[in-house]
């Protein structure tokens, strides 16, 4: 049962009239079968690397999903009076979030058959997890996932500086965002920023254009290896500095925030023209972070393991440990990459997959002042921030926007944020699948069961760390199958 069959199953699921179902704004229980069906649907949506696309575009939809999860978490500030964070809501009025509208809509469509039991916040976290796992091309690699996140009704940030790190800033931005706001460490920030290995920058979203490496659809440490090569400074305008290789026409790019993982460039930018290579060029070593980036460049397994740990922390920021729960299999063992010690719940039966039969609303979530910006991945409607009742519109397909220009959170700090969300009771909102939903739900249920069976080939239930003693460079086996 290969990728083609899974694509057909997903096509049936997405094209069939959806069950009349209210979408929840908090996940309270997930069965093993439900988890498997969601994982399979997301795997089919992302698909394997498409070699028929130009190299810079091969990571567009996976890069978009990872960027969305990072930006959602990055709005958390332990010192702020609000409770923003991993809540299925990003402030689209902020330029940092340009280009996210499309991927939000696409993920809402994939979530539609499951929205009666899973929150948008949990689904975004799961989507990014699936994206990196299927593109890592390392057998058994998993990123931990627990559920229980709640969706925010709105998340418009107060006026003033944004909460995501500036692409033009230095390591002071890592301190401001990752350490002070999110209570993380430099190592976690360095590991999480490595997700730039997926996707690319686009002028319409950030003012920059290009991928961070030539394999933008593969989740590997290639980003760090590229970072250590020689780079030339290119001053586009007073507000935009980028770094290019060779004659400055190379398609790969680094930004100040990337360069600062190894070099000090921001403090003496006017006097620097080159960085990296066999020496440091005009730069000096940024000893606060560089040891982590250099270690990740030298061993893919070390980086993948650290990313797995740091991603879990980033996507749980703001939640009390007992507010999040594990999915268990039929033998009572946790699945989704977590270990038993992470589970504060017990393997009790979860609700059935049967959705409610109340008449669907025609509206879907809307975020704070939306700005329809181009984004990543291929098609469909884009809901916006909070789960209200407006139906998602379908923006014209655009080329996805990478993680660049925005920010990424990193977390390795073991300190829990002081303001931790507590588990609350599940509430239902009249936000439904972004498709007309009036026909009997049998078709969707059959499709979901089919996806569950097909998940045998994609599911990763065991949390297997990558052997750090493996060879530094992972052999990538790319498929020529097109995206869904």
Coordinates of C-alpha atoms in Angstrom, one line a residue:
X1 CA 0.0 0.0 0.0
X2 CA 2.0 2.9 -1.2
X3 CA 1.9 6.6 -1.4
X4 CA -0.5 6.6 -4.4
X5 CA -3.1 4.7 -2.5
X6 CA -2.9 7.1 0.4
X7 CA -3.3 10.0 -1.9
X8 CA -6.5 8.5 -3.4
X9 CA -7.8 7.9 0.1
X10 CA -7.1 11.5 1.0
X11 CA -8.7 12.7 -2.2
X12 CA -11.9 10.8 -1.3
X13 CA -11.9 12.3 2.1
X14 CA -11.5 15.8 1.0
X15 CA -13.8 15.7 -2.0
X16 CA -16.7 13.9 -0.2
X17 CA -19.4 16.0 1.5
X18 CA -18.4 16.4 5.1
X19 CA -20.4 15.4 8.1
X20 CA -22.2 18.1 9.8
X21 CA -19.9 18.7 12.8
X22 CA -19.0 21.4 15.2
X23 CA -15.3 22.0 15.6
X24 CA -13.9 22.0 19.0
X25 CA -11.5 24.7 20.3
X26 CA -9.7 22.3 22.7
X27 CA -8.7 18.7 22.4
X28 CA -9.8 16.5 25.3
X29 CA -9.1 13.0 24.0
X30 CA -7.6 11.3 21.0
X31 CA -7.7 7.6 20.2
X32 CA -4.9 5.7 18.5
X33 CA -7.0 5.4 15.4
X34 CA -7.8 9.1 15.3
X35 CA -4.1 10.0 15.6
X36 CA -3.2 7.6 12.9
X37 CA -5.8 8.9 10.5
X38 CA -4.6 12.5 11.1
X39 CA -1.0 11.5 10.6
X40 CA -1.8 9.7 7.3
X41 CA -3.9 12.6 6.0
X42 CA -1.0 15.1 6.7
X43 CA 1.6 12.8 5.2
X44 CA -0.5 12.6 2.0
X45 CA -0.9 16.4 2.0
X46 CA 2.8 17.1 2.3
X47 CA 4.0 14.2 0.1
X48 CA 7.6 13.2 -0.6
X49 CA 10.1 15.6 -2.2
X50 CA 8.9 16.4 -5.7
X51 CA 11.9 16.4 -8.0
X52 CA 9.8 17.8 -10.8
X53 CA 9.7 21.2 -9.0
X54 CA 12.7 23.6 -9.2
X55 CA 14.9 22.9 -6.2
X56 CA 14.0 26.1 -4.3
X57 CA 10.3 25.2 -4.4
X58 CA 10.6 21.6 -3.1
X59 CA 10.2 22.6 0.5
X60 CA 7.4 25.1 0.2
X61 CA 4.5 23.3 1.9
X62 CA 6.6 21.6 4.6
X63 CA 8.5 24.9 5.2
X64 CA 5.2 26.8 5.5
X65 CA 3.8 24.4 8.1
X66 CA 6.9 24.5 10.2
X67 CA 7.0 28.3 10.0
X68 CA 3.4 28.5 11.1
X69 CA 4.0 26.3 14.2
X70 CA 7.1 28.4 15.1
X71 CA 5.2 31.7 14.7
X72 CA 2.3 30.5 16.7
X73 CA 4.6 29.5 19.6
X74 CA 6.7 32.7 19.1
X75 CA 3.9 35.0 20.2
X76 CA 4.3 33.7 23.8
X77 CA 5.8 36.1 26.3
X78 CA 6.1 35.0 29.9
X79 CA 6.3 38.7 30.9
X80 CA 3.1 39.8 29.1
X81 CA -0.3 40.1 30.6
X82 CA -1.9 38.2 27.7
X83 CA -1.9 34.5 27.2
X84 CA -0.8 34.3 23.6
X85 CA 1.3 31.4 22.5
X86 CA 0.6 28.0 21.0
X87 CA -3.1 28.7 20.5
X88 CA -3.9 28.1 16.8
X89 CA -3.8 31.8 16.2
X90 CA -1.3 34.2 14.6
X91 CA -1.6 37.9 14.2
X92 CA -1.8 38.3 10.4
X93 CA -1.8 42.1 10.7
X94 CA 1.9 41.8 11.6
X95 CA 4.4 41.8 8.7
X96 CA 6.3 39.0 10.4
X97 CA 3.4 36.7 9.6
X98 CA 3.2 37.7 5.9
X99 CA 2.6 34.7 3.7
X100 CA 0.9 32.4 6.3
X101 CA -2.7 32.8 5.1
X102 CA -2.6 30.1 2.5
X103 CA -1.1 27.4 4.6
X104 CA -3.6 28.1 7.4
X105 CA -6.4 27.5 4.9
X106 CA -4.9 24.4 3.5
X107 CA -4.3 22.9 7.0
X108 CA -7.9 23.8 7.9
X109 CA -9.1 21.8 5.0
X110 CA -7.1 18.8 6.0
X111 CA -8.3 19.2 9.6
X112 CA -11.9 19.4 8.6
X113 CA -12.8 15.7 9.0
X114 CA -11.1 15.7 12.4
X115 CA -12.1 19.1 13.8
X116 CA -14.8 17.6 16.0
X117 CA -12.2 16.3 18.3
X118 CA -8.9 18.1 17.6
X119 CA -8.2 21.8 18.2
X120 CA -6.5 24.0 15.6
X121 CA -3.6 24.6 17.9
X122 CA -2.9 20.8 18.3
X123 CA -3.3 20.3 14.6
X124 CA -0.8 22.9 13.6
X125 CA 1.7 21.4 16.1
X126 CA 1.0 17.9 14.6
X127 CA 1.3 19.2 11.0
X128 CA 4.8 20.5 11.6
X129 CA 5.8 17.3 13.4
X130 CA 4.7 15.2 10.4
X131 CA 6.4 17.5 8.0
X132 CA 9.8 17.2 9.6
X133 CA 9.5 13.4 10.2
X134 CA 8.6 12.5 6.6
X135 CA 11.3 14.8 5.2
X136 CA 14.1 13.7 7.5
X137 CA 14.4 10.4 5.7
X138 CA 15.7 8.7 8.8
X139 CA 13.9 5.6 9.8
X140 CA 12.3 5.8 13.2
X141 CA 12.9 9.6 13.6
X142 CA 10.0 11.1 15.6
X143 CA 9.2 14.4 17.3
X144 CA 7.2 14.1 20.5
X145 CA 3.5 15.1 20.4
X146 CA 1.0 15.5 23.2
X147 CA -2.5 17.0 22.9
X148 CA -4.7 19.3 24.9
X149 CA -3.9 22.8 23.5
X150 CA -6.8 25.3 23.2
X151 CA -7.5 27.8 20.4
X152 CA -7.5 31.5 21.1
X153 CA -10.6 33.6 20.1
X154 CA -8.2 36.3 19.0
X155 CA -4.5 37.2 19.2
X156 CA -3.9 40.7 18.0
X157 CA -0.7 41.8 19.6
X158 CA -0.4 45.2 21.2
X159 CA 1.2 48.0 19.3
X160 CA 5.0 48.2 19.4
X161 CA 7.8 45.8 18.5
X162 CA 6.9 42.3 17.5
X163 CA 7.6 39.2 19.6
X164 CA 9.4 37.3 16.9
X165 CA 13.1 37.8 16.4
X166 CA 14.2 40.2 13.7
X167 CA 15.8 38.7 10.6
X168 CA 18.3 41.5 10.8
X169 CA 19.1 41.2 14.5
X170 CA 22.0 39.6 16.3
X171 CA 22.2 37.3 19.3
X172 CA 20.6 39.9 21.4
X173 CA 17.4 38.9 19.5
X174 CA 17.9 35.3 20.6
X175 CA 18.2 36.5 24.2
X176 CA 15.1 38.7 23.9
X177 CA 12.8 36.2 22.3
X178 CA 14.0 32.7 23.2
X179 CA 15.6 33.3 26.6
X180 CA 13.7 36.2 28.1
X181 CA 10.2 35.8 26.5
X182 CA 10.1 32.0 26.2
X183 CA 12.5 30.9 28.9
X184 CA 14.7 28.8 26.6
X185 CA 18.4 28.4 25.9
X186 CA 20.8 29.3 23.2
X187 CA 21.2 25.7 22.3
X188 CA 17.5 25.2 21.7
X189 CA 17.3 28.4 19.7
X190 CA 20.3 27.2 17.5
X191 CA 18.6 23.8 17.0
X192 CA 15.2 25.2 16.1
X193 CA 16.5 27.9 13.7
X194 CA 18.0 25.0 11.8
X195 CA 14.4 24.4 10.5
X196 CA 15.4 27.0 7.9
X197 CA 16.8 24.0 6.1
X198 CA 13.1 23.7 4.8
X199 CA 11.5 26.3 2.6
X200 CA 12.8 29.6 1.4
X201 CA 12.5 33.3 1.7
X202 CA 10.3 35.3 -0.7
X203 CA 10.4 39.0 -1.5
X204 CA 6.7 39.5 -1.0
X205 CA 6.8 38.2 2.5
X206 CA 10.1 39.4 3.9
X207 CA 12.0 41.5 1.3
X208 CA 14.4 38.6 0.7
X209 CA 14.4 35.9 -1.9
X210 CA 16.0 32.4 -2.0
X211 CA 16.4 29.1 -0.1
X212 CA 19.0 28.6 2.7
X213 CA 20.4 25.5 0.9
X214 CA 20.0 23.6 -2.3
X215 CA 17.9 20.8 -0.8
X216 CA 15.0 22.9 0.6
X217 CA 12.7 19.9 0.7
X218 CA 14.9 17.7 2.9
X219 CA 15.1 18.0 6.7
X220 CA 18.8 17.6 7.4
X221 CA 21.7 19.5 8.9
X222 CA 22.6 20.9 5.4
X223 CA 21.7 24.4 6.7
X224 CA 24.5 24.3 9.2
X225 CA 27.0 23.0 6.7
X226 CA 26.1 25.8 4.4
X227 CA 26.5 28.3 7.2
X228 CA 30.2 27.5 7.6
X229 CA 31.0 28.2 4.0
X230 CA 32.2 31.6 2.7
X231 CA 29.6 34.3 2.5
X232 CA 29.6 37.8 1.0
X233 CA 27.6 40.7 2.4
X234 CA 25.0 42.2 0.1
X235 CA 23.4 45.4 1.3
X236 CA 20.0 45.6 -0.5
X237 CA 18.9 48.8 1.3
X238 CA 19.5 50.3 4.7
X239 CA 17.0 47.8 6.2
X240 CA 17.9 44.7 4.4
X241 CA 21.3 42.9 4.5
X242 CA 21.7 39.5 3.1
X243 CA 24.6 37.1 2.5
X244 CA 25.3 35.3 -0.8
X245 CA 28.0 33.0 -2.0
X246 CA 30.5 33.2 -4.9
X247 CA 29.7 36.2 -7.2
X248 CA 26.6 37.1 -5.2
X249 CA 24.4 35.5 -7.8
X250 CA 24.1 32.1 -6.0
X251 CA 20.5 31.3 -5.2
X252 CA 21.1 30.3 -1.6
X253 CA 20.9 33.0 1.0
X254 CA 21.7 33.7 4.7
X255 CA 20.3 36.5 6.8
X256 CA 21.9 38.3 9.7
X257 CA 20.0 36.2 12.2
X258 CA 21.4 33.0 10.5
X259 CA 25.0 34.3 10.4
X260 CA 24.9 35.2 14.0
X261 CA 24.7 31.5 14.9
X262 CA 28.4 31.3 14.1
X263 CA 29.7 34.8 13.5
X264 CA 29.4 38.3 15.0
X265 CA 28.1 40.3 12.1
X266 CA 25.6 42.8 13.4
X267 CA 27.8 44.7 15.9
X268 CA 30.4 45.6 13.2
X269 CA 28.3 45.2 10.1
X270 CA 29.6 48.3 8.3
X271 CA 33.2 47.0 8.3
X272 CA 32.4 43.4 7.3
X273 CA 32.3 42.2 3.7
X274 CA 33.0 38.4 4.0
X275 CA 32.4 35.7 6.6
X276 CA 33.1 32.0 6.9
X277 CA 35.1 29.6 4.8
X278 CA 38.5 28.2 6.0
X279 CA 38.9 31.3 8.2
X280 CA 36.4 33.7 9.6
X281 CA 36.8 36.3 6.9
X282 CA 36.2 39.8 8.4
X283 CA 34.1 38.3 11.2
X284 CA 34.8 37.1 14.7
X285 CA 33.3 34.0 16.3
X286 CA 30.1 34.3 18.2
X287 CA 31.1 32.1 21.1
X288 CA 27.7 32.3 22.8
X289 CA 26.1 30.1 20.1
X290 CA 28.7 28.9 17.6
X291 CA 29.7 25.7 19.4
X292 CA 26.1 24.4 19.0
X293 CA 25.9 25.3 15.3
X294 CA 29.3 23.8 14.6
X295 CA 28.3 20.6 16.4
X296 CA 25.1 20.3 14.4
X297 CA 27.0 20.9 11.2
X298 CA 29.2 18.0 12.0
X299 CA 26.6 15.4 13.0
X300 CA 23.1 15.2 11.6
X301 CA 22.0 12.8 14.3
X302 CA 23.0 15.2 17.1
X303 CA 21.0 18.0 15.5
X304 CA 17.9 15.8 14.8
X305 CA 17.8 14.6 18.4
X306 CA 18.2 18.2 19.8
X307 CA 15.5 19.5 17.4
X308 CA 13.1 16.8 18.6
X309 CA 13.7 17.8 22.3
X310 CA 13.5 21.5 21.6
X311 CA 10.4 21.3 19.4
X312 CA 8.5 19.6 22.1
X313 CA 9.4 22.3 24.6
X314 CA 8.6 25.1 22.1
X315 CA 5.2 23.8 21.3
X316 CA 4.3 23.2 25.0
X317 CA 5.4 26.6 26.2
X318 CA 2.7 28.3 28.4
X319 CA 1.0 25.0 29.3
X320 CA 1.2 23.2 32.6
X321 CA 2.7 19.8 32.3
X322 CA -0.6 18.1 33.4
X323 CA -2.6 20.1 30.9
X324 CA -1.3 18.0 28.0
X325 CA -2.0 14.4 27.4
X326 CA -0.6 11.4 25.5
X327 CA -2.2 9.2 22.8
X328 CA -2.1 5.5 23.7
X329 CA -2.2 2.4 21.5
X330 CA -4.3 -0.7 22.2
X331 CA -1.7 -2.0 24.6
X332 CA -1.7 1.1 26.7
X333 CA 1.7 2.3 25.3
X334 CA 2.1 6.0 24.4
X335 CA 2.4 6.8 20.7
X336 CA 3.4 10.0 18.8
X337 CA 7.0 9.9 19.8
X338 CA 6.5 10.4 23.5
X339 CA 7.7 8.1 26.3
X340 CA 5.7 6.9 29.3
X341 CA 7.4 9.4 31.6
X342 CA 5.9 12.3 29.6
X343 CA 2.4 11.1 30.2
X344 CA 0.3 12.6 33.0
X345 CA -2.9 10.8 31.8
X346 CA -3.8 7.1 31.7
X347 CA -4.9 5.1 28.6
X348 CA -8.6 5.7 29.1
X349 CA -11.0 5.2 26.2
X350 CA -11.4 8.3 24.1
X351 CA -14.6 9.5 22.5
X352 CA -15.8 7.8 19.3
X353 CA -15.1 9.2 15.9
X354 CA -18.7 9.9 15.4
X355 CA -19.2 13.6 15.0
X356 CA -22.3 15.5 16.0
X357 CA -25.1 16.1 13.6
X358 CA -26.0 19.7 14.3
X359 CA -26.4 21.8 11.2
X360 CA -23.0 23.2 10.1
X361 CA -22.2 26.8 10.2
X362 CA -20.8 28.3 7.0
X363 CA -18.2 30.3 8.7
X364 CA -14.7 29.5 9.8
X365 CA -12.2 31.0 12.1
X366 CA -11.0 34.5 11.5
X367 CA -7.9 36.1 12.9
X368 CA -7.1 39.6 13.9
X369 CA -7.0 42.1 11.0
X370 CA -6.1 39.7 8.3
X371 CA -3.8 40.6 5.5
X372 CA -4.1 38.1 2.7
X373 CA -0.4 37.4 2.1
X374 CA 1.0 34.8 -0.2
X375 CA 2.2 31.7 1.5
X376 CA 3.5 28.3 1.1
X377 CA 2.1 25.1 -0.1
X378 CA -0.3 24.4 -2.9
X379 CA -4.1 25.4 -2.7
X380 CA -7.3 26.1 -0.9
X381 CA -8.8 28.4 1.7
X382 CA -7.2 30.2 4.5
X383 CA -8.8 30.7 7.8
X384 CA -7.4 33.2 10.0
X385 CA -6.8 33.5 13.6
X386 CA -9.5 32.9 16.1
X387 CA -12.1 30.3 15.7
X388 CA -15.2 32.4 15.0
X389 CA -17.8 31.5 12.5
X390 CA -16.7 32.9 9.2
X391 CA -16.1 30.5 6.3
X392 CA -12.6 30.4 4.9
X393 CA -12.1 32.0 1.6
X394 CA -9.9 30.5 -1.0
X395 CA -7.0 32.8 -1.9
X396 CA -5.4 32.4 -5.3
X397 CA -2.6 29.9 -5.1
X398 CA 0.7 31.5 -4.5
X399 CA 4.2 30.3 -4.1
X400 CA 4.7 29.3 -0.5
X401 CA 6.7 31.5 1.9
X402 CA 9.5 30.0 3.9
X403 CA 10.3 30.4 7.4
X404 CA 12.6 33.3 6.7
X405 CA 11.7 36.9 7.6
X406 CA 9.8 35.7 10.5
X407 CA 11.1 34.1 13.7
X408 CA 11.6 30.8 15.3
X409 CA 11.4 29.9 18.9
X410 CA 13.9 27.6 20.5
X411 CA 13.5 25.8 23.8
X412 CA 15.8 23.7 25.8
X413 CA 15.3 25.5 29.0
X414 CA 13.8 23.2 31.6
X415 CA 12.2 26.0 33.5
X416 CA 8.5 26.1 33.0
X417 CA 6.9 29.4 32.0
X418 CA 5.5 31.1 35.1
X419 CA 2.1 31.6 33.5
X420 CA 1.0 28.1 32.6
X421 CA -2.4 27.4 31.0
X422 CA -4.4 24.9 33.0
X423 CA -6.5 22.1 31.4
X424 CA -10.0 23.4 30.8
X425 CA -13.2 21.7 29.7
X426 CA -13.8 21.3 26.0
X427 CA -16.1 23.7 24.3
X428 CA -17.6 23.5 20.9
X429 CA -17.7 26.2 18.4
X430 CA -19.8 26.4 15.3
X431 CA -16.7 26.3 13.1
X432 CA -17.0 23.6 10.6
X433 CA -15.1 22.1 7.7
X434 CA -14.5 24.6 5.0
X435 CA -16.7 22.5 2.6
X436 CA -20.5 22.3 2.2
X437 CA -21.5 19.8 4.8
X438 CA -25.0 18.3 4.5
X439 CA -24.7 14.7 3.3
X440 CA -24.6 11.6 5.5
X441 CA -21.2 11.2 7.1
X442 CA -20.6 7.7 6.0
X443 CA -18.3 8.6 3.2
X444 CA -15.9 10.5 5.4
X445 CA -16.0 7.8 8.0
X446 CA -15.1 5.2 5.4
X447 CA -12.3 7.3 4.1
X448 CA -11.0 7.9 7.6
X449 CA -11.0 4.2 8.3
X450 CA -9.2 3.6 5.0
X451 CA -6.5 6.2 6.0
X452 CA -6.1 4.5 9.4
X453 CA -5.4 1.1 7.7
X454 CA -3.0 2.8 5.3
X455 CA -1.1 4.4 8.1
X456 CA 0.9 1.2 8.6
X457 CA 3.4 2.5 6.1
X458 CA 3.8 6.0 7.5
X459 CA 3.2 5.8 11.2
X460 CA 6.0 6.3 13.6
X461 CA 4.9 5.1 17.0
X462 CA 8.3 4.6 18.6
X463 CA 10.3 7.5 19.8
X464 CA 13.6 6.5 18.2
X465 CA 16.5 8.9 18.6
X466 CA 18.9 9.0 15.8
X467 CA 22.2 7.3 16.5
X468 CA 24.6 10.1 17.0
X469 CA 27.5 7.8 16.0
X470 CA 26.1 7.5 12.5
X471 CA 27.9 9.0 9.5
X472 CA 27.6 12.7 9.3
X473 CA 25.9 12.8 6.0
X474 CA 22.6 11.0 5.5
X475 CA 21.8 9.4 2.2
X476 CA 18.6 10.9 0.9
X477 CA 16.3 8.8 -1.2
X478 CA 13.9 11.2 -2.9
X479 CA 10.7 10.2 -4.6
X480 CA 9.5 11.7 -7.9
X481 CA 5.9 11.4 -6.9
X482 CA 4.2 14.8 -7.1
X483 CA 2.5 16.6 -4.3
X484 CA -1.1 16.0 -3.6

